PDB file of C-alpha atoms in Angstrom:
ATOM      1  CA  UNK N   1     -23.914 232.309-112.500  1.00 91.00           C
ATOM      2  CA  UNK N   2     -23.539 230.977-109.120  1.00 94.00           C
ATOM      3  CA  UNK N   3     -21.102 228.067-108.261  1.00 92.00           C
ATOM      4  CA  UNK N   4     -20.974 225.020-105.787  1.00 95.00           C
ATOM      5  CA  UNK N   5     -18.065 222.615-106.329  1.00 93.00           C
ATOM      6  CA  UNK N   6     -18.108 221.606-109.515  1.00 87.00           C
ATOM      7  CA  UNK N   7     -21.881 222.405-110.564  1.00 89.00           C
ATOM      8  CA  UNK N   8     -22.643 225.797-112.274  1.00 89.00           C
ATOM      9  CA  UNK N   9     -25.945 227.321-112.026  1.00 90.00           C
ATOM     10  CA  UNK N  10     -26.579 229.736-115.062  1.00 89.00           C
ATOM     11  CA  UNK N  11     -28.722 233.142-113.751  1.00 93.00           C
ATOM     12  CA  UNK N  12     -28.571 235.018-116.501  1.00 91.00           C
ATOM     13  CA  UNK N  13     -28.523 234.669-120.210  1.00 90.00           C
ATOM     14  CA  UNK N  14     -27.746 236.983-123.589  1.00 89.00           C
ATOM     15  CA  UNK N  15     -25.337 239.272-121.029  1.00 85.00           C
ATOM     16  CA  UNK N  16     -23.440 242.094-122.295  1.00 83.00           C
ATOM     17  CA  UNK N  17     -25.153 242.340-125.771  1.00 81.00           C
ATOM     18  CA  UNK N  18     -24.568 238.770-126.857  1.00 83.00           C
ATOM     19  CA  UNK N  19     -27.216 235.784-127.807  1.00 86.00           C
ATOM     20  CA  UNK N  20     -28.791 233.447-126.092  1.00 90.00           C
ATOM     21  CA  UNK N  21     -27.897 230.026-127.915  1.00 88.00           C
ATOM     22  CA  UNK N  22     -28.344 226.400-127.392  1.00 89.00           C
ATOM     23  CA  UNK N  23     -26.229 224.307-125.299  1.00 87.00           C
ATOM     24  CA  UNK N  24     -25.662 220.156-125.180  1.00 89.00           C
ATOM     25  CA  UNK N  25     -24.028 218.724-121.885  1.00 85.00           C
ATOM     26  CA  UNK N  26     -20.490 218.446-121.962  1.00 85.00           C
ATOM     27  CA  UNK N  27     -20.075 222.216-123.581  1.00 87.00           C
ATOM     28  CA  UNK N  28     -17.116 223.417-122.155  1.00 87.00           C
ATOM     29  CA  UNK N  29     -17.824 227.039-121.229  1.00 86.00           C
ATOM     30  CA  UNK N  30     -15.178 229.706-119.491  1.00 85.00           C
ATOM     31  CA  UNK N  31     -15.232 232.414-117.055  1.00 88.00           C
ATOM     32  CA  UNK N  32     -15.092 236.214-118.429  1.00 91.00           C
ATOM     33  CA  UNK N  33     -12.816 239.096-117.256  1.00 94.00           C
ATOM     34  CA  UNK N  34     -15.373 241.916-116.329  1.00 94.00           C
ATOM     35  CA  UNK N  35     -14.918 245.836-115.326  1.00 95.00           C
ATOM     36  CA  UNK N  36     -17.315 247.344-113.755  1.00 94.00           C
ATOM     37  CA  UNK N  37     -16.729 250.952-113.550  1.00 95.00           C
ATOM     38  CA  UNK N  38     -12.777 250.412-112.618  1.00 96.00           C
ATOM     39  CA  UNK N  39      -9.978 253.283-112.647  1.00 96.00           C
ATOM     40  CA  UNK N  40      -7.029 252.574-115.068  1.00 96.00           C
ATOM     41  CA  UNK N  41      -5.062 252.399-112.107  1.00 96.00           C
ATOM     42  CA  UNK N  42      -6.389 249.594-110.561  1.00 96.00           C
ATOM     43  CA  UNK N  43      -7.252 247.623-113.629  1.00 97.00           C
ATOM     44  CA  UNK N  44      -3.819 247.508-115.182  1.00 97.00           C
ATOM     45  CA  UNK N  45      -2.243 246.677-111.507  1.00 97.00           C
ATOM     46  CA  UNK N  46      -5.031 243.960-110.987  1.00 97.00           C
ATOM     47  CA  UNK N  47      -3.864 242.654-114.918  1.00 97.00           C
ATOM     48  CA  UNK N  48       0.036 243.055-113.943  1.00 97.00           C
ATOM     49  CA  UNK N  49       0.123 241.275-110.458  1.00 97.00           C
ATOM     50  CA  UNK N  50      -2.384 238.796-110.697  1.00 96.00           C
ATOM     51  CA  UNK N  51      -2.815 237.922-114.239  1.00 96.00           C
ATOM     52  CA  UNK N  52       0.978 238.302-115.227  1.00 96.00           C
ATOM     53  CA  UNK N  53       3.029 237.794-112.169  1.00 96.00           C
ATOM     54  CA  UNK N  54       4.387 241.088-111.862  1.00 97.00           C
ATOM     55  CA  UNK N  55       5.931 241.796-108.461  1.00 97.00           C
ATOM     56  CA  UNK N  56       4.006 244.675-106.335  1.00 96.00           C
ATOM     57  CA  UNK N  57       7.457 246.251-105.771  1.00 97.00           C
ATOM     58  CA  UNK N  58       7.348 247.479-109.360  1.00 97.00           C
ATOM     59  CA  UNK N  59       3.961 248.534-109.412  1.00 97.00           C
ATOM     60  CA  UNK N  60       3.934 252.524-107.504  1.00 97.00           C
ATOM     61  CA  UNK N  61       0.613 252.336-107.611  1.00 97.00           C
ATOM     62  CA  UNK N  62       0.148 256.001-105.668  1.00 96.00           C
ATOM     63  CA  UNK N  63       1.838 257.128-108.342  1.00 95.00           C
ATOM     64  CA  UNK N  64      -0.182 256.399-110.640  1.00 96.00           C
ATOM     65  CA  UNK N  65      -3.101 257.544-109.204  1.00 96.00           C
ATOM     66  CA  UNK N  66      -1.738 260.540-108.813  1.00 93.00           C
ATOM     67  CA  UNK N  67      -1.481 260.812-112.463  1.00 93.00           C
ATOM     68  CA  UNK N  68      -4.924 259.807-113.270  1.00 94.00           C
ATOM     69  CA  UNK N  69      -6.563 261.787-110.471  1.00 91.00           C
ATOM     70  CA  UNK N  70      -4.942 265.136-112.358  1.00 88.00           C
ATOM     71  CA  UNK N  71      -5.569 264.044-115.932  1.00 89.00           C
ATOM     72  CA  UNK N  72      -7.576 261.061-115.976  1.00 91.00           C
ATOM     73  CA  UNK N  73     -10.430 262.369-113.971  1.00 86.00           C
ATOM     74  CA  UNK N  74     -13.685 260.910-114.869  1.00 88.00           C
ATOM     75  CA  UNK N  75     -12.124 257.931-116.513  1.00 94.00           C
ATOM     76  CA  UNK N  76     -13.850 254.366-115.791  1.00 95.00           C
ATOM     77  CA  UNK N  77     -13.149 251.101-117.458  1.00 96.00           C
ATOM     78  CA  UNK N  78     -16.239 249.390-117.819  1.00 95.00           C
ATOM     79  CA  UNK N  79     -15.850 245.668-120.501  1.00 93.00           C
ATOM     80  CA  UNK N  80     -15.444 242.289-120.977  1.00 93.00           C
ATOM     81  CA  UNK N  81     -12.687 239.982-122.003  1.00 94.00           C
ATOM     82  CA  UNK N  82     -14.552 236.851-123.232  1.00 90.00           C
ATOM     83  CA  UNK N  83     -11.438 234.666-124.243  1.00 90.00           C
ATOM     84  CA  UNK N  84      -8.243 233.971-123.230  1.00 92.00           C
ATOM     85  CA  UNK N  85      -5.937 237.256-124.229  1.00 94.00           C
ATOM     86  CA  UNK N  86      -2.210 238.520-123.082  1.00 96.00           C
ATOM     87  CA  UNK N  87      -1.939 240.648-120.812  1.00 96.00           C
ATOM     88  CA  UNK N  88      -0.107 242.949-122.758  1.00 96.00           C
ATOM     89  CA  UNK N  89      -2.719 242.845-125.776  1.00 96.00           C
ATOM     90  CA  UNK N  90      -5.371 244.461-123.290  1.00 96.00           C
ATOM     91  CA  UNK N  91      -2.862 246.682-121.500  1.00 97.00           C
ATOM     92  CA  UNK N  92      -2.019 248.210-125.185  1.00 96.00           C
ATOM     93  CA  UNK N  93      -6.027 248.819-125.598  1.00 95.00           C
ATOM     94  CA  UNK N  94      -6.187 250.725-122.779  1.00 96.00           C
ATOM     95  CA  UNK N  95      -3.258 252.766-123.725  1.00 95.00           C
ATOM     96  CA  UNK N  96      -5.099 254.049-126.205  1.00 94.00           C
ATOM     97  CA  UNK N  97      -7.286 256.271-124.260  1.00 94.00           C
ATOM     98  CA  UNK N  98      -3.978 258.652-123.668  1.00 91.00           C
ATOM     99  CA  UNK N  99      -1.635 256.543-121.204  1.00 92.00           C
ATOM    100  CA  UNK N 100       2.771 256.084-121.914  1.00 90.00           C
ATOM    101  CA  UNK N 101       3.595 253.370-119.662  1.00 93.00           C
ATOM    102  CA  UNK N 102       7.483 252.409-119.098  1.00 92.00           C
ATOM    103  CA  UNK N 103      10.363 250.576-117.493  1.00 91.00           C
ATOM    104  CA  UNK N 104      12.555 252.698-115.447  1.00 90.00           C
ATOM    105  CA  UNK N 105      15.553 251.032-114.623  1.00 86.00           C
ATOM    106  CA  UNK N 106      16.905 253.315-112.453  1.00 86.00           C
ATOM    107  CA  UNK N 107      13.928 253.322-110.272  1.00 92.00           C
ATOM    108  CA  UNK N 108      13.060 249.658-110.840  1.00 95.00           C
ATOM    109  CA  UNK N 109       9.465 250.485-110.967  1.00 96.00           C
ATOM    110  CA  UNK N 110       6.401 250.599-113.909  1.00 97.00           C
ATOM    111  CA  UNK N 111       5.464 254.232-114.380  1.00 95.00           C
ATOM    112  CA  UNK N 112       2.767 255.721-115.927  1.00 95.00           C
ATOM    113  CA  UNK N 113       2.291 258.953-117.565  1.00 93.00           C
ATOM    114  CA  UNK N 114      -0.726 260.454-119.640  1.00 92.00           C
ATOM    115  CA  UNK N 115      -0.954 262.300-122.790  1.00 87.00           C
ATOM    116  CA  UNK N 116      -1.078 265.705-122.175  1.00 86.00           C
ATOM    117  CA  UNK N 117       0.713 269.322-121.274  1.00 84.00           C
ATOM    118  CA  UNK N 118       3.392 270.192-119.392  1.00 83.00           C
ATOM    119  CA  UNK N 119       2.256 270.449-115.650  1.00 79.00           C
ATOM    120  CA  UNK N 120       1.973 273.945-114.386  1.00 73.00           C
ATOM    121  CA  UNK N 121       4.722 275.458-112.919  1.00 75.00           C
ATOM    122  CA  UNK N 122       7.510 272.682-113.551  1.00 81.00           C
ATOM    123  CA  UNK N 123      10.562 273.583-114.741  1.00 86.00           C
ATOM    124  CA  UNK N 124      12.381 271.935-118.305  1.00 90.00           C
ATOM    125  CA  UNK N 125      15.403 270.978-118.192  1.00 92.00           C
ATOM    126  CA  UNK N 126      17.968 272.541-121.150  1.00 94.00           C
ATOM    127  CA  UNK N 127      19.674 270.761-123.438  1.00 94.00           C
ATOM    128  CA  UNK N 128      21.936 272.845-126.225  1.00 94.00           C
ATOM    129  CA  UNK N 129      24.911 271.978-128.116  1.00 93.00           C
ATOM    130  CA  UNK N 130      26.867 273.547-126.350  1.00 90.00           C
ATOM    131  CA  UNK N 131      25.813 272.639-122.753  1.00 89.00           C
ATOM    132  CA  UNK N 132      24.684 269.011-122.868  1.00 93.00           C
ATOM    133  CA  UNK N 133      24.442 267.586-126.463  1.00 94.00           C
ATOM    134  CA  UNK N 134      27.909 265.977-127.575  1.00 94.00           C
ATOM    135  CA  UNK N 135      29.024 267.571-131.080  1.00 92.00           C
ATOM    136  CA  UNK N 136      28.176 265.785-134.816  1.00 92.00           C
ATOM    137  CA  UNK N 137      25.474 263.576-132.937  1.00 95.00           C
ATOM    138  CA  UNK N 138      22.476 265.370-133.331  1.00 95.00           C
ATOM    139  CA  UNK N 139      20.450 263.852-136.101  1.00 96.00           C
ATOM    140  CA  UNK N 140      16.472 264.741-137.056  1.00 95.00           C
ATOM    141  CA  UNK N 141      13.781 262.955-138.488  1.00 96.00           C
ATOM    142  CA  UNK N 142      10.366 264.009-139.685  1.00 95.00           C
ATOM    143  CA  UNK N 143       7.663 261.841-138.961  1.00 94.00           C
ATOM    144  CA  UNK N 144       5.089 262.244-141.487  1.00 94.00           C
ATOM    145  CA  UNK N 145       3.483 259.118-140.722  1.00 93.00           C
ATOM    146  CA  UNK N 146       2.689 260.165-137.443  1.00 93.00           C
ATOM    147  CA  UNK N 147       0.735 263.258-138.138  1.00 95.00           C
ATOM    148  CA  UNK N 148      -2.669 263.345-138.058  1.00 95.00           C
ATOM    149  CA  UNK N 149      -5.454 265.891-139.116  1.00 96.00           C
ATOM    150  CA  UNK N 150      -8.570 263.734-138.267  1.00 97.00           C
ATOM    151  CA  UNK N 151      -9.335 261.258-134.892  1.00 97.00           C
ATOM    152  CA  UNK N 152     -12.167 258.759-134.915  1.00 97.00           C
ATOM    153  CA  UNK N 153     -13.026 256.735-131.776  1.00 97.00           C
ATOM    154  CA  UNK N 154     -14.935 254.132-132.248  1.00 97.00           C
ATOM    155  CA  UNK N 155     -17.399 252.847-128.924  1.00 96.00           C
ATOM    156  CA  UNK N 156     -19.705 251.772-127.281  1.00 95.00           C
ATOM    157  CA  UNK N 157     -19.703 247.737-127.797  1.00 92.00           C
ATOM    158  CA  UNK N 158     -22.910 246.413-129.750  1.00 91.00           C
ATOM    159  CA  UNK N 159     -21.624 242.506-128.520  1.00 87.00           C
ATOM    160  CA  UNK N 160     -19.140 241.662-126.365  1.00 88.00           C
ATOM    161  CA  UNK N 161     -18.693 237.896-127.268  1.00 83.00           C
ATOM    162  CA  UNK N 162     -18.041 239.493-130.864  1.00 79.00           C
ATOM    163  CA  UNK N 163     -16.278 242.551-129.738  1.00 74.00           C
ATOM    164  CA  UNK N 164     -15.404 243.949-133.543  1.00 79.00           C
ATOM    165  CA  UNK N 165     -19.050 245.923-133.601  1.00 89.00           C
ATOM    166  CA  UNK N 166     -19.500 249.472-132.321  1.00 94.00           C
ATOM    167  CA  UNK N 167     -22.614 251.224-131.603  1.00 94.00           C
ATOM    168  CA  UNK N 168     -20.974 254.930-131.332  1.00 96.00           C
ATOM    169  CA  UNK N 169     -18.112 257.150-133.529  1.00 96.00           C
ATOM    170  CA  UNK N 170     -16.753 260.433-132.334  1.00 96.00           C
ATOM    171  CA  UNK N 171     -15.305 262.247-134.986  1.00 96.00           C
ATOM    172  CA  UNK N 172     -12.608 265.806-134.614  1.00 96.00           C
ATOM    173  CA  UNK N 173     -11.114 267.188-136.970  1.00 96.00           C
ATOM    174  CA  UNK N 174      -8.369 269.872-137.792  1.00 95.00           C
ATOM    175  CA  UNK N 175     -10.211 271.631-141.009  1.00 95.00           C
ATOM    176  CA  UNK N 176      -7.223 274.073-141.486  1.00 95.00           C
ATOM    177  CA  UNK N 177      -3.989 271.266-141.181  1.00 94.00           C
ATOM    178  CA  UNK N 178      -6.283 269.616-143.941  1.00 95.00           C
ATOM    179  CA  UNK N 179      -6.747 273.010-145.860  1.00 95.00           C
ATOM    180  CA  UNK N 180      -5.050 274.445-148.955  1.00 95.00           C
ATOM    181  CA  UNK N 181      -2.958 276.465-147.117  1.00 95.00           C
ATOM    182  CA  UNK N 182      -1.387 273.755-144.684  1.00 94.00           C
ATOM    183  CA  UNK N 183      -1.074 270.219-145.925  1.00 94.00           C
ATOM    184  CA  UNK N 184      -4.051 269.737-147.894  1.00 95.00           C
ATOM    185  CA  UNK N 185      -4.257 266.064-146.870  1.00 94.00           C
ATOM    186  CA  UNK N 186      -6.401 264.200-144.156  1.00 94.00           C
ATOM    187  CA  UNK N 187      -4.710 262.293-141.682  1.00 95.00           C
ATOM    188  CA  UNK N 188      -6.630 259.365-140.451  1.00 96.00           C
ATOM    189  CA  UNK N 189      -6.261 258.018-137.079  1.00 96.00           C
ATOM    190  CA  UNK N 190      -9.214 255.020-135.258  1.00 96.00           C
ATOM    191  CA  UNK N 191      -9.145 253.947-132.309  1.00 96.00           C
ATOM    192  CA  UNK N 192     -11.503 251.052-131.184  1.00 95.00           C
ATOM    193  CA  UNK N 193     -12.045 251.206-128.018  1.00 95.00           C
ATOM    194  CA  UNK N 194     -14.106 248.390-126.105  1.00 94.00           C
ATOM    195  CA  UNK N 195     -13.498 249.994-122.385  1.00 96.00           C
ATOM    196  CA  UNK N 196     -16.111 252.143-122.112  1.00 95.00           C
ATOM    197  CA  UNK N 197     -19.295 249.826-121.805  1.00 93.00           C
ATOM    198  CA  UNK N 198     -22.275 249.055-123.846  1.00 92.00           C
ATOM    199  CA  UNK N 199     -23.065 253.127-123.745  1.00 92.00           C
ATOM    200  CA  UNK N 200     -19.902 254.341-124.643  1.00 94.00           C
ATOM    201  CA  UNK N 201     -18.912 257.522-123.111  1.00 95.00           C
ATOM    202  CA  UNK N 202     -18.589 260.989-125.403  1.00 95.00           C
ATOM    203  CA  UNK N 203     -17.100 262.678-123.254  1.00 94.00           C
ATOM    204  CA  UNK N 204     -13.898 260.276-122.901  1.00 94.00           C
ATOM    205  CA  UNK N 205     -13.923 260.119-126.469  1.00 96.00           C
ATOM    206  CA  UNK N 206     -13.906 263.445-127.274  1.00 95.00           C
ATOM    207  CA  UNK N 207     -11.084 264.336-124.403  1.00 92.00           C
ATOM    208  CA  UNK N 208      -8.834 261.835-125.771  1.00 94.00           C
ATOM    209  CA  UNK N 209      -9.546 262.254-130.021  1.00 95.00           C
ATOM    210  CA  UNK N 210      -9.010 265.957-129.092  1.00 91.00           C
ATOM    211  CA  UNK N 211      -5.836 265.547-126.785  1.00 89.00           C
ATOM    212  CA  UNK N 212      -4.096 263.415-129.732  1.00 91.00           C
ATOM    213  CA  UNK N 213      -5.345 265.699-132.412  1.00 92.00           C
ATOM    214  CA  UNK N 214      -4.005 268.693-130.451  1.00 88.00           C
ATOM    215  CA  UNK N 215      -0.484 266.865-130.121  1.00 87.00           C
ATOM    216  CA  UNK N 216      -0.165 265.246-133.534  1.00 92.00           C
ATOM    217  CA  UNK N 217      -1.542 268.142-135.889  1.00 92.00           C
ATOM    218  CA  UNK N 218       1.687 268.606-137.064  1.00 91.00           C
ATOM    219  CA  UNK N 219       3.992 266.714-138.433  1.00 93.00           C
ATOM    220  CA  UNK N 220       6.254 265.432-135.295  1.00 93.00           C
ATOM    221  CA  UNK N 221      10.269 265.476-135.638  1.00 94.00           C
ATOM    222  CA  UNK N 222      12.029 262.734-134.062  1.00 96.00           C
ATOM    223  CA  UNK N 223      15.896 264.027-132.798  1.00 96.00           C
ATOM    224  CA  UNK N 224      18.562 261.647-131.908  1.00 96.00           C
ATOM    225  CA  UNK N 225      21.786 262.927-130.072  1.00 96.00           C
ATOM    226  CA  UNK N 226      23.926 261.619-127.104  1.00 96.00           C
ATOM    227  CA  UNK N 227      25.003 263.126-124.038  1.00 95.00           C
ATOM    228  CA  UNK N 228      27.026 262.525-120.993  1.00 94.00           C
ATOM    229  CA  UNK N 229      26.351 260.229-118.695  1.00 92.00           C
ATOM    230  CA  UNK N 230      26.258 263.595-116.262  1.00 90.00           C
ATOM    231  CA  UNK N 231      22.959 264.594-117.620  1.00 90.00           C
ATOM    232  CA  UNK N 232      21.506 261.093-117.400  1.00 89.00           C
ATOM    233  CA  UNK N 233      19.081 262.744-114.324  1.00 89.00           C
ATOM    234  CA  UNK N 234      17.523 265.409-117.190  1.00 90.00           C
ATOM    235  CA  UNK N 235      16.817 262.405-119.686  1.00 91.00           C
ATOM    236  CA  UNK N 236      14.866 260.017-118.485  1.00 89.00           C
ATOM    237  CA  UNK N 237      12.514 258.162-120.342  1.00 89.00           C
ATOM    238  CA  UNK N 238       8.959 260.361-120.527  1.00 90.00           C
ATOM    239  CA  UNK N 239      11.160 263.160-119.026  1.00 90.00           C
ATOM    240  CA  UNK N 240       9.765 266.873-121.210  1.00 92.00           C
ATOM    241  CA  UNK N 241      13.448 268.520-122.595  1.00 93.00           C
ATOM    242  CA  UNK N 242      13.866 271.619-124.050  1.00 93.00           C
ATOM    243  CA  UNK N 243      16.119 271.028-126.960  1.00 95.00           C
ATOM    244  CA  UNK N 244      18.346 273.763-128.607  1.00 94.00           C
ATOM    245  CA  UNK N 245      20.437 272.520-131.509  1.00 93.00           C
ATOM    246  CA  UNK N 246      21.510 273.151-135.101  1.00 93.00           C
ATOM    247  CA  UNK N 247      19.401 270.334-136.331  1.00 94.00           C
ATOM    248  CA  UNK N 248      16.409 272.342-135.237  1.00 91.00           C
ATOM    249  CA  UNK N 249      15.880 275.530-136.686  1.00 89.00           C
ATOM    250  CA  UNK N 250      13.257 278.486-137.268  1.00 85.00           C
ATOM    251  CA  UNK N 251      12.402 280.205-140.639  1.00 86.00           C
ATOM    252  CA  UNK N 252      15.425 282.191-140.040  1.00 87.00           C
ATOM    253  CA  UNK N 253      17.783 279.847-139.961  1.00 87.00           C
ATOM    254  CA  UNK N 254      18.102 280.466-136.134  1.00 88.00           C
ATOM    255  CA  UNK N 255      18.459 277.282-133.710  1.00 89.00           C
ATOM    256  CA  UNK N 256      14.662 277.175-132.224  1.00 87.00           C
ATOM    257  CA  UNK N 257      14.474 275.749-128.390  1.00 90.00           C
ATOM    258  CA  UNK N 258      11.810 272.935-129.141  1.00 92.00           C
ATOM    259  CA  UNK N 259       9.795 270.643-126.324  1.00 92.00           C
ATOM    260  CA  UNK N 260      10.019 267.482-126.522  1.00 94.00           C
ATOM    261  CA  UNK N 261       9.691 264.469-124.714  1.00 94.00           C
ATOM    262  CA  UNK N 262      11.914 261.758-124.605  1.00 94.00           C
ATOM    263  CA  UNK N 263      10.888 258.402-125.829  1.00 93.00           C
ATOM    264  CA  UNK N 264      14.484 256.318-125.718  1.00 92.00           C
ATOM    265  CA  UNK N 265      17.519 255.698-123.501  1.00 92.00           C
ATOM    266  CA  UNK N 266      20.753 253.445-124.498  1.00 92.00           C
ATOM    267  CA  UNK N 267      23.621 253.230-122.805  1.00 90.00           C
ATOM    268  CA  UNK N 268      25.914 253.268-125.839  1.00 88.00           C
ATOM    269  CA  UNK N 269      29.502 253.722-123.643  1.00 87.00           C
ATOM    270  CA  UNK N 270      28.645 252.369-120.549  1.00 87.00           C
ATOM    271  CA  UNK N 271      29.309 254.216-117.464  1.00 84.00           C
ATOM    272  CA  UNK N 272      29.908 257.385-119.758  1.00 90.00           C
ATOM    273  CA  UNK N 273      27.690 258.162-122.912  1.00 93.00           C
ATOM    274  CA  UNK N 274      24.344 258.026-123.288  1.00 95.00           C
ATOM    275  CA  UNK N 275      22.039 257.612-127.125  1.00 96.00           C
ATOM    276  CA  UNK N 276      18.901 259.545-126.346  1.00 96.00           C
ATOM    277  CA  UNK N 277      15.818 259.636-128.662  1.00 97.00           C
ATOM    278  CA  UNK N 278      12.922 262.319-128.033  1.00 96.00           C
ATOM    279  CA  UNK N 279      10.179 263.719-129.998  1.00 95.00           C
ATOM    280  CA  UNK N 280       8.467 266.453-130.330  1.00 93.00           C
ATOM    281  CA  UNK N 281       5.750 267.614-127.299  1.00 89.00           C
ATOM    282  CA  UNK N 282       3.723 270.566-128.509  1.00 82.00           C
ATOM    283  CA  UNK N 283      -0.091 270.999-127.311  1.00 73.00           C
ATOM    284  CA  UNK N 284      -2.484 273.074-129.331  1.00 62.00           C
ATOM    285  CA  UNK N 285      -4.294 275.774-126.987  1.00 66.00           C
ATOM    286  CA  UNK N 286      -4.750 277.098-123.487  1.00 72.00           C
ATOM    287  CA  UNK N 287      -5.654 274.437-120.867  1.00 72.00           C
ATOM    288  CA  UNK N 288      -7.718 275.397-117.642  1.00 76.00           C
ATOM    289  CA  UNK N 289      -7.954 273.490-114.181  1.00 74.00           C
ATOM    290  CA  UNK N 290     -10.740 272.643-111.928  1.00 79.00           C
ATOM    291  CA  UNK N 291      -9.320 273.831-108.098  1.00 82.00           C
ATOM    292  CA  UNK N 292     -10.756 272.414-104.871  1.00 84.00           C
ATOM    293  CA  UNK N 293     -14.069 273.528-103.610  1.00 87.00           C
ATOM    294  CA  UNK N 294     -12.133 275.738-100.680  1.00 89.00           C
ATOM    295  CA  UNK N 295     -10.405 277.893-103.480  1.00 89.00           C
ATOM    296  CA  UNK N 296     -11.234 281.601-103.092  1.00 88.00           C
ATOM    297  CA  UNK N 297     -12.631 282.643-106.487  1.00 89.00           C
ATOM    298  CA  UNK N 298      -9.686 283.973-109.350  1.00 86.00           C
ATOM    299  CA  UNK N 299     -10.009 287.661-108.279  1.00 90.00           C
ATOM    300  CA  UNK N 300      -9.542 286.547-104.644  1.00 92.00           C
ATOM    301  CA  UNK N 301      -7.094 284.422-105.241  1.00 89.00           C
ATOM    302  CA  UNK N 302      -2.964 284.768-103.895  1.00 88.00           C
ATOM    303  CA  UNK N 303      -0.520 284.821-106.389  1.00 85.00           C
ATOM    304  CA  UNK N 304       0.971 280.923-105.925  1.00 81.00           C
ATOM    305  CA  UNK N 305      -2.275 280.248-105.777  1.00 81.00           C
TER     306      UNK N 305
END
């Protein structure tokens, strides 16, 4: 449409897979939220500071990019928001497609993490009973709820004045967790997803069906313990810990050092203990990555390199 003052000239009609219907003057009629081949990055800042108010101060927006340009790659937004909607309604749809996104206090800023290994080269932090965990608080959960053995992603909008209708499934599943000889059970997880245009886009939902089957294939634990405020810098929230503790334990009986990510911080003594919940971060498989174009080839390569 184009728009002079108060008069509205219509240019185009049935958009985005809807209908062409009849209109009477007076129809009150609204203006649609559209991406057009957007990054996460800039969609969710564009929703935060000028849809919700959100100050720019707690938006690191570098930051973020950073974090989709090594794991988001490749990843577009491309729909349409054709009625009124909270903010954090769509932010929690596009959170699907792999994203954590968090208050950190300490930082005062929004950050944003994906779904997805441990970055190359960094370095855990340690947390046993005897170093870091304070004694009788360790407590473990299994999640059973949470596993999954099966992802289906639905896309590829039919009609985005409808927006319930999908043209496209991908399907992966884990044949052996659902197998006799594991937990003979299927694990259902969908995810609608109206972000990736009329077309849909296989690709993105295959990387992100795959990245949560991968992470979820067995059943998670959920551990609970506090620390000292001292080891508040090795706990913060989205933070990868190696945990060693009784509570977690091998077939032996032995106490099994176990990755995991944490997902809560309290302050339950302020100024000197701290309630920390984390679960467990495991990733299925080897992972490769794509180096710049002036990379010598892997025989030619230097060691850091």
């Amino acid at each position: 449409f184009t728009r002079s003052g108060d008069t509205v000239t219509l240019t185009g009609r049935a958009q985005y897979g809807s209908t062409a219907a009849t209109h009477t003057a007076g129809d009150s009629f609204q203006q649609c939220y559209v991406a057009d081949d957007q990054l996460i990055s800039d969609t969710l800042q564009d929703w935060l500071e000028d849809f919700a108010g959100v100050s720019s101060s707690f938006v690191p927006i570098s930051n973020w990019q950073t974090e989709e340009t090594t794991w988001l790659s490749g990843y577009r937004l491309n729909g349409v928001v054709p009625k009124p909607t909270g903010v954090t309604k769509l932010i929690s749809e596009v959170l699907e497609l792999g994203l954590f996104l968090y208050w950190d206090d300490i930082d005062q800023e929004i950050k944003m993490v994906a779904n997805r290994p441990i970055d190359p080269g960094s370095t855990i932090p340690s947390l046993t009973d005897g170093s870091a965990i304070l004694e009788k608080t360790a407590q473990i959960a299994d999640l059973h709820d949470k596993r999954l053995s099966r992802v289906i992603f639905w896309h590829g909008v039919l009609d985005y004045s409808d927006g319930t209708n999908f043209a496209k499934a991908y399907l992966t599943i884990d044949t052996s967790a659902e197998g006799a000889n594991e937990y003979n059970q299927d694990r259902t997880h969908e995810i609608f997803c109206r972000w990736l245009g009329p077309n849909g886009d296989d690709t993105i939902a295959g990387t992100v069906a795959q990245r949560l089957l991968n992470r979820f294939r067995d059943t998670p634990r959920e551990v609970n313990f506090a620390i000292d405020v001292k080891d508040e810098s090795d706990t913060r929230p989205a933070a990868v810990i190696a945990v060693t503790s009784r509570v977690l334990q091998d077939d032996t009986g032995n106490s099994l050092a176990t990755n995991m990510q944490v997902t809560a911080v309290e302050e339950s003594a302020p100024g000197h203990k701290l309630k920390v919940t984390a679960q467990t971060y495991t990733f299925a498989g080897r992972y490769g990555y794509i180096t710049e174009n002036s990379r010598s080839d892997y025989a030619a390569s230097s060691a850091s390199e």
